Amino acid sequence: MADPRIVTVTGAAGHIGYALLFRIASGQLFGPDVPVKLNLLEIPQAVHAAEGTAMELDDCAFPLLSGIDIFDDAAKAFSGTNVAYLVGARPRTKGMERADLLEANAGIFGPQGAAINAGAADDVRVLVVGNPANTNAVIAQNAAPDVPADRFTSMMRLDHNRAISQLAHKTGAAVSDIKNVVVWGNHSADQYPDVSYATVAGRPAADLVDDAWLSEEFRPTVAKRGAAIIAARGASSAASAANAAIDHMHSWIHGTPEGEWVTAGVYSDGSHYGVPAGLSFGFPVTSADGEYHVVDGLEISDATRAGIDHNIEALREEYDAVKALGFIK
Ligand SMILES: NC(=O)C1=CN([C@@H]2O[C@H](COP(=O)(O)OP(=O)(O)OC[C@H]3O[C@@H](n4cnc5c(N)ncnc54)[C@H](O)[C@@H]3O)[C@@H](O)[C@H]2O)C=CC1
Ligand SMILES: O=C([O-])CC(=O)C(=O)O
């Protein structure tokens, strides 16, 4: 068997961690032949709870799980890491907007980026889940000058999956019949879910749904789904977030099917759709040979342009705010 891949999960004792770790350990990320070693990073107060999760992982007797270590020190937790899930953060609670979380979370992601820079494996892939995910990814990436910037990504896949499900419900199609939705921009209520290029069982989605549904139902439902889950559950999405985190990394590692894209928050180099360099932006992406590539050349309608521009502004504001706080050089 191959050497184990090292996966570090921060916030391992939290809700998403609990839904994510068992799936990784069972082989759903790398496949049935690749052993996995799990590094769990927590704050000192939550290490004991992480030990409980580790005991349960043990009790599953997963054949692919070669070991589990628990840390409260980022430098140790990211040593040799191939895949880093940066989940640990302060979750948004009822009535709170993501901007409120910027300052609380900015201090977490800089040191973790620095630890990744210092000790992670050369092929490290990072997915930032903790909110505000896009800007936290920028903070971590800025603290890791020796790691290629495109290895830092942010999670837009939950928004992408939500968009697929809403379109499937509306059209009566199977989820597997929906291709090429995209959610541009920020993982926040600013995001722009877009079906302009989507197909439903091979037919253009635009022929099957009308503009009123798109603007009054589809886009608000997808963009505000996180808040709706919090209102219903009294806690933010956890199992669906973990599922999207598996999907994001799986597509990155194993590739996307021919002619299909997914949405990922990826580092903007300034060359795609007018998005400034340095932001982590939700784009349509394909994956091949272990790399995500932005799908270029799509025809952009006025409405989509406005949606993209709105997200550029929103992410720039977050960027400027953390820069003013000194978290970005
Ligand atoms: N991007 C996305 O699509 C989504 C993002 N989220 C975000 O994911 C994050 C985690 O959510 P939950 O697991 O539900 O929260 P949770 O509160 O259940 O767990 C968070 C865990 O992170 C730990 N933690 C805090 N600071 C840490 C640090 N510096 N190092 C390591 N661990 C640390 C806490 O001790 C806690 O165990 C939140 O920011 C939430 O808003 C949630 C759903 C979707
Ligand atoms: O809204 C939140 O805080 C949790 C989240 O990111 C989501 O469910 O999309």
CSV table of C-alpha atoms and ligand atoms in Angstrom, one decimal:
chain,number,residue,atom,x,y,z
A,1,MET,CA,0.0,0.0,0.0
A,2,ALA,CA,1.0,3.6,-0.6
A,3,ASP,CA,2.4,5.8,2.2
A,4,PRO,CA,-0.4,7.5,4.2
A,5,ARG,CA,-1.6,10.9,3.1
A,6,ILE,CA,-1.6,13.3,5.9
A,7,VAL,CA,-4.8,15.3,6.4
A,8,THR,CA,-4.9,18.1,8.9
A,9,VAL,CA,-8.4,19.2,10.1
A,10,THR,CA,-8.6,22.3,12.3
A,11,GLY,CA,-11.6,22.7,14.5
A,12,ALA,CA,-11.6,19.0,14.7
A,13,ALA,CA,-13.9,18.9,17.8
A,14,GLY,CA,-16.5,21.1,16.1
A,15,HIS,CA,-19.7,20.2,14.3
A,16,ILE,CA,-18.2,20.1,10.8
A,17,GLY,CA,-15.1,18.3,12.0
A,18,TYR,CA,-17.4,15.6,13.4
A,19,ALA,CA,-19.1,15.2,10.1
A,20,LEU,CA,-15.9,15.4,8.0
A,21,LEU,CA,-13.3,13.2,9.8
A,22,PHE,CA,-15.2,9.9,9.5
A,23,ARG,CA,-15.7,10.4,5.8
A,24,ILE,CA,-12.0,11.1,5.2
A,25,ALA,CA,-11.0,8.1,7.3
A,26,SER,CA,-13.4,5.8,5.5
A,27,GLY,CA,-11.6,6.5,2.1
A,28,GLN,CA,-14.2,8.9,0.6
A,29,LEU,CA,-11.5,11.5,-0.2
A,30,PHE,CA,-8.6,9.6,-1.6
A,31,GLY,CA,-10.2,6.4,-2.6
A,32,PRO,CA,-10.2,2.8,-1.4
A,33,ASP,CA,-6.5,2.1,-1.7
A,34,VAL,CA,-4.9,5.1,-0.1
A,35,PRO,CA,-4.2,5.1,3.7
A,36,VAL,CA,-4.8,8.3,5.6
A,37,LYS,CA,-3.1,9.8,8.7
A,38,LEU,CA,-5.3,12.4,10.5
A,39,ASN,CA,-3.9,15.4,12.4
A,40,LEU,CA,-6.5,17.1,14.5
A,41,LEU,CA,-5.9,20.7,15.5
A,42,GLU,CA,-7.9,22.3,18.3
A,43,ILE,CA,-7.6,25.1,20.8
A,44,PRO,CA,-6.4,23.8,24.2
A,45,GLN,CA,-9.9,23.9,25.8
A,46,ALA,CA,-11.3,21.6,23.1
A,47,VAL,CA,-8.5,19.0,22.9
A,48,HIS,CA,-10.3,16.7,25.3
A,49,ALA,CA,-13.4,16.8,23.1
A,50,ALA,CA,-11.1,16.1,20.1
A,51,GLU,CA,-9.8,13.0,22.0
A,52,GLY,CA,-13.4,11.8,22.2
A,53,THR,CA,-13.8,12.1,18.4
A,54,ALA,CA,-10.5,10.3,18.0
A,55,MET,CA,-11.7,7.5,20.2
A,56,GLU,CA,-14.8,7.1,18.0
A,57,LEU,CA,-12.6,7.1,14.9
A,58,ASP,CA,-10.6,4.3,16.5
A,59,ASP,CA,-13.8,2.4,17.2
A,60,CYS,CA,-14.7,2.4,13.6
A,61,ALA,CA,-11.7,0.3,12.8
A,62,PHE,CA,-11.3,1.9,9.4
A,63,PRO,CA,-8.9,-0.2,7.4
A,64,LEU,CA,-7.4,2.9,5.7
A,65,LEU,CA,-6.8,4.9,8.9
A,66,SER,CA,-3.1,4.6,9.8
A,67,GLY,CA,-3.1,7.0,12.8
A,68,ILE,CA,-4.5,10.0,14.5
A,69,ASP,CA,-2.7,12.7,16.4
A,70,ILE,CA,-4.2,15.6,18.3
A,71,PHE,CA,-2.5,19.0,18.6
A,72,ASP,CA,-3.0,22.4,20.0
A,73,ASP,CA,0.0,23.7,18.1
A,74,ALA,CA,-0.4,24.6,14.5
A,75,ALA,CA,3.4,24.2,13.7
A,76,LYS,CA,3.1,20.5,14.7
A,77,ALA,CA,-0.3,19.9,13.2
A,78,PHE,CA,0.7,21.0,9.7
A,79,SER,CA,4.1,19.2,9.6
A,80,GLY,CA,4.1,17.1,6.4
A,81,THR,CA,0.4,17.9,5.6
A,82,ASN,CA,-0.8,17.0,2.2
A,83,VAL,CA,-4.4,18.2,2.7
A,84,ALA,CA,-5.3,21.0,5.1
A,85,TYR,CA,-8.9,21.7,6.0
A,86,LEU,CA,-9.1,25.0,7.8
A,87,VAL,CA,-12.4,24.6,9.5
A,88,GLY,CA,-11.8,25.9,13.0
A,89,ALA,CA,-13.3,29.4,13.4
A,90,ARG,CA,-15.9,31.2,15.3
A,91,PRO,CA,-19.3,30.2,13.7
A,92,ARG,CA,-21.8,32.8,12.9
A,93,THR,CA,-24.8,32.8,15.2
A,94,LYS,CA,-28.3,34.1,14.7
A,95,GLY,CA,-28.4,37.7,13.5
A,96,MET,CA,-24.7,38.0,12.9
A,97,GLU,CA,-23.3,38.9,9.5
A,98,ARG,CA,-20.0,37.6,8.2
A,99,ALA,CA,-18.3,41.0,8.4
A,100,ASP,CA,-18.7,40.7,12.2
A,101,LEU,CA,-16.5,37.7,12.1
A,102,LEU,CA,-13.6,39.2,10.2
A,103,GLU,CA,-11.6,40.5,13.1
A,104,ALA,CA,-12.3,37.5,15.4
A,105,ASN,CA,-11.1,35.1,12.8
A,106,ALA,CA,-8.3,37.0,11.1
A,107,GLY,CA,-6.0,36.2,14.0
A,108,ILE,CA,-6.5,32.4,13.5
A,109,PHE,CA,-5.7,32.1,9.8
A,110,GLY,CA,-2.4,34.1,9.6
A,111,PRO,CA,-0.6,31.8,12.0
A,112,GLN,CA,-2.0,28.7,10.4
A,113,GLY,CA,-0.9,29.9,7.0
A,114,ALA,CA,2.6,30.5,8.4
A,115,ALA,CA,2.6,27.0,9.9
A,116,ILE,CA,1.6,25.6,6.5
A,117,ASN,CA,4.4,27.6,4.9
A,118,ALA,CA,6.9,26.3,7.3
A,119,GLY,CA,6.1,22.6,7.4
A,120,ALA,CA,3.5,21.3,5.0
A,121,ALA,CA,4.3,18.9,2.2
A,122,ASP,CA,5.3,20.3,-1.2
A,123,ASP,CA,2.0,19.2,-2.7
A,124,VAL,CA,-0.2,20.7,0.1
A,125,ARG,CA,-3.7,21.7,-0.8
A,126,VAL,CA,-5.6,24.0,1.5
A,127,LEU,CA,-9.4,24.4,1.7
A,128,VAL,CA,-10.6,27.2,4.0
A,129,VAL,CA,-14.1,26.5,5.3
A,130,GLY,CA,-14.2,28.7,8.4
A,131,ASN,CA,-16.0,32.0,7.7
A,132,PRO,CA,-15.5,34.4,6.2
A,133,ALA,CA,-14.0,31.7,4.1
A,134,ASN,CA,-12.8,33.7,1.1
A,135,THR,CA,-11.0,36.3,3.1
A,136,ASN,CA,-9.6,33.8,5.6
A,137,ALA,CA,-8.1,32.0,2.6
A,138,VAL,CA,-6.5,35.3,1.5
A,139,ILE,CA,-5.1,35.8,5.0
A,140,ALA,CA,-3.7,32.3,5.2
A,141,GLN,CA,-2.2,32.6,1.7
A,142,ASN,CA,-0.5,35.9,2.5
A,143,ALA,CA,1.2,34.2,5.4
A,144,ALA,CA,2.6,31.5,3.2
A,145,PRO,CA,4.8,33.2,0.6
A,146,ASP,CA,6.7,29.9,-0.3
A,147,VAL,CA,3.5,28.0,-1.2
A,148,PRO,CA,2.0,28.6,-4.6
A,149,ALA,CA,-0.9,30.9,-4.1
A,150,ASP,CA,-3.3,28.7,-6.0
A,151,ARG,CA,-3.0,26.0,-3.3
A,152,PHE,CA,-5.1,28.1,-1.1
A,153,THR,CA,-8.8,27.8,-1.8
A,154,SER,CA,-12.1,28.7,-0.1
A,155,MET,CA,-15.3,26.8,0.0
A,156,MET,CA,-18.0,27.7,-2.5
A,157,ARG,CA,-19.0,24.2,-3.2
A,158,LEU,CA,-21.8,24.2,-0.6
A,159,ASP,CA,-23.3,27.1,-2.5
A,160,HIS,CA,-22.8,25.2,-5.8
A,161,ASN,CA,-24.5,22.1,-4.4
A,162,ARG,CA,-27.4,24.2,-3.0
A,163,ALA,CA,-27.9,25.8,-6.4
A,164,ILE,CA,-28.0,22.3,-8.1
A,165,SER,CA,-30.6,21.1,-5.6
A,166,GLN,CA,-32.8,24.2,-6.0
A,167,LEU,CA,-32.8,23.8,-9.8
A,168,ALA,CA,-33.4,20.1,-9.6
A,169,HIS,CA,-36.5,20.7,-7.3
A,170,LYS,CA,-37.8,23.4,-9.6
A,171,THR,CA,-37.5,21.4,-12.8
A,172,GLY,CA,-38.3,18.0,-11.4
A,173,ALA,CA,-35.0,16.7,-12.8
A,174,ALA,CA,-32.6,14.5,-11.0
A,175,VAL,CA,-29.6,16.2,-9.4
A,176,SER,CA,-27.3,14.1,-11.6
A,177,ASP,CA,-29.0,15.7,-14.7
A,178,ILE,CA,-28.0,19.3,-13.7
A,179,LYS,CA,-24.6,20.5,-15.0
A,180,ASN,CA,-22.6,23.7,-14.9
A,181,VAL,CA,-24.3,25.9,-12.5
A,182,VAL,CA,-21.9,28.4,-11.0
A,183,VAL,CA,-21.9,30.6,-7.9
A,184,TRP,CA,-19.7,33.7,-8.5
A,185,GLY,CA,-17.9,35.5,-5.8
A,186,ASN,CA,-18.2,35.4,-2.0
A,187,HIS,CA,-19.5,32.7,0.3
A,188,SER,CA,-21.9,35.2,1.8
A,189,ALA,CA,-25.3,36.6,1.0
A,190,ASP,CA,-23.6,38.7,-1.7
A,191,GLN,CA,-22.8,35.7,-3.8
A,192,TYR,CA,-24.3,35.4,-7.4
A,193,PRO,CA,-25.7,32.0,-8.1
A,194,ASP,CA,-26.0,31.7,-11.9
A,195,VAL,CA,-27.7,29.2,-14.2
A,196,SER,CA,-26.9,31.0,-17.5
A,197,TYR,CA,-24.7,28.1,-18.7
A,198,ALA,CA,-26.5,25.3,-16.8
A,199,THR,CA,-28.1,22.4,-18.5
A,200,VAL,CA,-30.9,20.2,-17.2
A,201,ALA,CA,-30.8,16.7,-18.9
A,202,GLY,CA,-29.0,18.4,-21.8
A,203,ARG,CA,-31.4,21.3,-22.2
A,204,PRO,CA,-30.5,24.9,-21.3
A,205,ALA,CA,-31.8,25.7,-17.8
A,206,ALA,CA,-32.7,29.1,-19.1
A,207,ASP,CA,-35.4,27.5,-21.3
A,208,LEU,CA,-37.0,25.8,-18.3
A,209,VAL,CA,-37.1,28.5,-15.7
A,210,ASP,CA,-38.1,32.2,-15.9
A,211,ASP,CA,-36.4,35.3,-14.8
A,212,ALA,CA,-38.9,36.0,-12.0
A,213,TRP,CA,-38.2,32.6,-10.4
A,214,LEU,CA,-34.4,33.2,-10.8
A,215,SER,CA,-34.4,36.6,-9.2
A,216,GLU,CA,-37.2,36.1,-6.6
A,217,GLU,CA,-36.7,32.5,-5.5
A,218,PHE,CA,-33.6,30.9,-6.8
A,219,ARG,CA,-30.9,33.4,-6.1
A,220,PRO,CA,-32.1,34.5,-2.6
A,221,THR,CA,-32.8,30.9,-1.5
A,222,VAL,CA,-29.3,29.8,-2.4
A,223,ALA,CA,-27.6,32.9,-1.1
A,224,LYS,CA,-29.4,33.0,2.2
A,225,ARG,CA,-29.5,29.2,2.8
A,226,GLY,CA,-26.9,29.4,5.5
A,227,ALA,CA,-29.0,31.8,7.5
A,228,ALA,CA,-32.1,29.7,6.9
A,229,ILE,CA,-30.3,26.6,8.2
A,230,ILE,CA,-29.2,28.5,11.3
A,231,ALA,CA,-32.8,29.7,11.9
A,232,ALA,CA,-34.2,26.2,11.5
A,233,ARG,CA,-31.5,24.2,13.3
A,234,GLY,CA,-30.2,26.7,15.8
A,235,ALA,CA,-26.8,25.9,14.5
A,236,SER,CA,-25.0,26.4,11.2
A,237,SER,CA,-24.8,23.8,8.4
A,238,ALA,CA,-22.5,21.0,9.4
A,239,ALA,CA,-23.1,17.7,7.5
A,240,SER,CA,-23.8,19.6,4.2
A,241,ALA,CA,-20.7,21.7,4.8
A,242,ALA,CA,-18.5,18.6,5.4
A,243,ASN,CA,-20.0,17.0,2.3
A,244,ALA,CA,-19.1,20.0,0.2
A,245,ALA,CA,-15.6,19.9,1.8
A,246,ILE,CA,-15.2,16.3,0.6
A,247,ASP,CA,-16.6,17.2,-2.8
A,248,HIS,CA,-14.2,20.2,-3.2
A,249,MET,CA,-11.1,18.3,-2.4
A,250,HIS,CA,-12.2,15.2,-4.3
A,251,SER,CA,-12.7,17.2,-7.5
A,252,TRP,CA,-9.3,18.9,-7.0
A,253,ILE,CA,-7.4,15.6,-6.5
A,254,HIS,CA,-9.3,13.3,-8.9
A,255,GLY,CA,-10.5,15.8,-11.5
A,256,THR,CA,-13.8,16.9,-13.0
A,257,PRO,CA,-15.7,15.0,-15.7
A,258,GLU,CA,-15.1,16.1,-19.3
A,259,GLY,CA,-17.3,19.2,-20.2
A,260,GLU,CA,-18.4,19.8,-16.6
A,261,TRP,CA,-17.3,22.3,-14.1
A,262,VAL,CA,-17.8,23.0,-10.4
A,263,THR,CA,-17.5,26.1,-8.3
A,264,ALA,CA,-14.5,26.7,-6.1
A,265,GLY,CA,-13.1,29.8,-4.3
A,266,VAL,CA,-9.7,30.1,-6.0
A,267,TYR,CA,-6.9,32.6,-5.9
A,268,SER,CA,-7.5,35.3,-8.5
A,269,ASP,CA,-4.4,36.2,-10.5
A,270,GLY,CA,-6.3,39.2,-12.0
A,271,SER,CA,-6.8,37.6,-15.5
A,272,HIS,CA,-10.3,36.2,-15.2
A,273,TYR,CA,-13.6,38.1,-15.6
A,274,GLY,CA,-12.1,41.4,-14.2
A,275,VAL,CA,-11.6,40.0,-10.7
A,276,PRO,CA,-8.6,41.8,-9.1
A,277,ALA,CA,-5.5,39.8,-8.2
A,278,GLY,CA,-5.3,38.6,-4.7
A,279,LEU,CA,-8.9,37.8,-3.9
A,280,SER,CA,-10.2,34.3,-3.3
A,281,PHE,CA,-13.2,34.3,-5.6
A,282,GLY,CA,-15.9,31.8,-6.5
A,283,PHE,CA,-15.4,30.9,-10.2
A,284,PRO,CA,-16.4,28.0,-12.5
A,285,VAL,CA,-13.5,25.7,-12.4
A,286,THR,CA,-12.4,22.4,-14.0
A,287,SER,CA,-9.8,20.2,-12.5
A,288,ALA,CA,-7.2,18.2,-14.3
A,289,ASP,CA,-3.8,16.7,-13.3
A,290,GLY,CA,-4.4,17.8,-9.7
A,291,GLU,CA,-5.0,21.5,-10.5
A,292,TYR,CA,-8.0,23.7,-10.6
A,293,HIS,CA,-8.3,25.9,-13.7
A,294,VAL,CA,-10.8,28.8,-14.1
A,295,VAL,CA,-13.2,28.3,-17.0
A,296,ASP,CA,-12.5,31.3,-19.3
A,297,GLY,CA,-14.3,32.7,-22.2
A,298,LEU,CA,-17.9,32.4,-20.9
A,299,GLU,CA,-20.3,35.1,-22.3
A,300,ILE,CA,-21.2,37.3,-19.4
A,301,SER,CA,-24.7,38.9,-19.5
A,302,ASP,CA,-25.3,42.3,-17.9
A,303,ALA,CA,-26.9,40.7,-14.9
A,304,THR,CA,-24.0,38.3,-14.3
A,305,ARG,CA,-21.6,41.2,-14.8
A,306,ALA,CA,-23.4,43.2,-12.1
A,307,GLY,CA,-23.4,40.1,-9.8
A,308,ILE,CA,-19.6,39.6,-10.3
A,309,ASP,CA,-19.0,43.3,-9.8
A,310,HIS,CA,-21.0,43.4,-6.6
A,311,ASN,CA,-18.9,40.5,-5.3
A,312,ILE,CA,-15.7,42.1,-6.2
A,313,GLU,CA,-16.7,45.1,-4.2
A,314,ALA,CA,-17.8,43.0,-1.2
A,315,LEU,CA,-14.6,41.0,-1.2
A,316,ARG,CA,-12.5,44.1,-1.7
A,317,GLU,CA,-14.1,45.6,1.4
A,318,GLU,CA,-13.2,42.6,3.4
A,319,TYR,CA,-9.7,42.6,2.0
A,320,ASP,CA,-9.3,46.3,2.9
A,321,ALA,CA,-10.6,45.7,6.4
A,322,VAL,CA,-8.2,42.9,7.2
A,323,LYS,CA,-5.4,44.9,5.5
A,324,ALA,CA,-6.2,47.8,7.8
A,325,LEU,CA,-6.0,45.5,10.7
A,326,GLY,CA,-2.6,44.4,9.6
A,327,PHE,CA,-3.4,40.9,8.6
A,328,ILE,CA,-2.4,41.3,5.0
A,329,LYS,CA,0.8,43.1,3.9
B,1,LIG,N1,-17.7,27.9,3.7
B,1,LIG,C1,-18.8,27.3,4.0
B,1,LIG,O1,-19.6,26.9,3.1
B,1,LIG,C2,-19.2,27.0,5.4
B,1,LIG,C3,-18.5,27.5,6.5
B,1,LIG,N2,-18.9,27.3,7.8
B,1,LIG,C4,-18.0,27.8,8.8
B,1,LIG,O2,-17.2,26.7,9.3
B,1,LIG,C5,-16.7,27.1,10.6
B,1,LIG,C6,-16.8,25.9,11.6
B,1,LIG,O3,-18.2,25.6,11.8
B,1,LIG,P1,-18.6,24.5,12.9
B,1,LIG,O4,-17.8,23.3,12.8
B,1,LIG,O5,-20.1,24.3,12.8
B,1,LIG,O6,-18.3,25.3,14.2
B,1,LIG,P2,-18.0,24.7,15.7
B,1,LIG,O7,-18.1,25.9,16.6
B,1,LIG,O8,-18.9,23.5,16.0
B,1,LIG,O9,-16.5,24.2,15.7
B,1,LIG,C7,-15.5,25.1,15.5
B,1,LIG,C8,-14.3,24.4,16.2
B,1,LIG,O10,-13.2,25.2,15.9
B,1,LIG,C9,-12.4,25.2,17.0
B,1,LIG,N3,-11.4,26.3,16.9
B,1,LIG,C10,-11.6,27.6,17.2
B,1,LIG,N4,-10.5,28.3,17.0
B,1,LIG,C11,-9.5,27.4,16.6
B,1,LIG,C12,-8.2,27.5,16.2
B,1,LIG,N5,-7.5,28.7,16.3
B,1,LIG,N6,-7.5,26.4,15.9
B,1,LIG,C13,-8.1,25.2,15.8
B,1,LIG,N7,-9.4,25.0,16.1
B,1,LIG,C14,-10.1,26.2,16.5
B,1,LIG,C15,-13.3,25.3,18.2
B,1,LIG,O11,-12.7,24.9,19.4
B,1,LIG,C16,-14.4,24.4,17.7
B,1,LIG,O12,-14.2,23.1,18.2
B,1,LIG,C17,-17.5,28.3,11.0
B,1,LIG,O13,-16.7,29.5,10.7
B,1,LIG,C18,-18.7,28.3,10.1
B,1,LIG,O14,-19.3,29.6,9.9
B,1,LIG,C19,-20.0,26.6,8.1
B,1,LIG,C20,-20.8,26.1,7.1
B,1,LIG,C21,-20.5,26.3,5.7
B,2,LIG,O1,-24.1,30.8,7.2
B,2,LIG,C1,-23.3,30.4,8.0
B,2,LIG,O2,-22.7,31.0,8.9
B,2,LIG,C2,-22.8,29.0,7.8
B,2,LIG,C3,-22.5,28.9,6.4
B,2,LIG,O3,-21.5,29.4,5.9
B,2,LIG,C4,-23.4,28.3,5.5
B,2,LIG,O4,-24.2,27.5,5.9
B,2,LIG,O5,-23.3,28.6,4.3
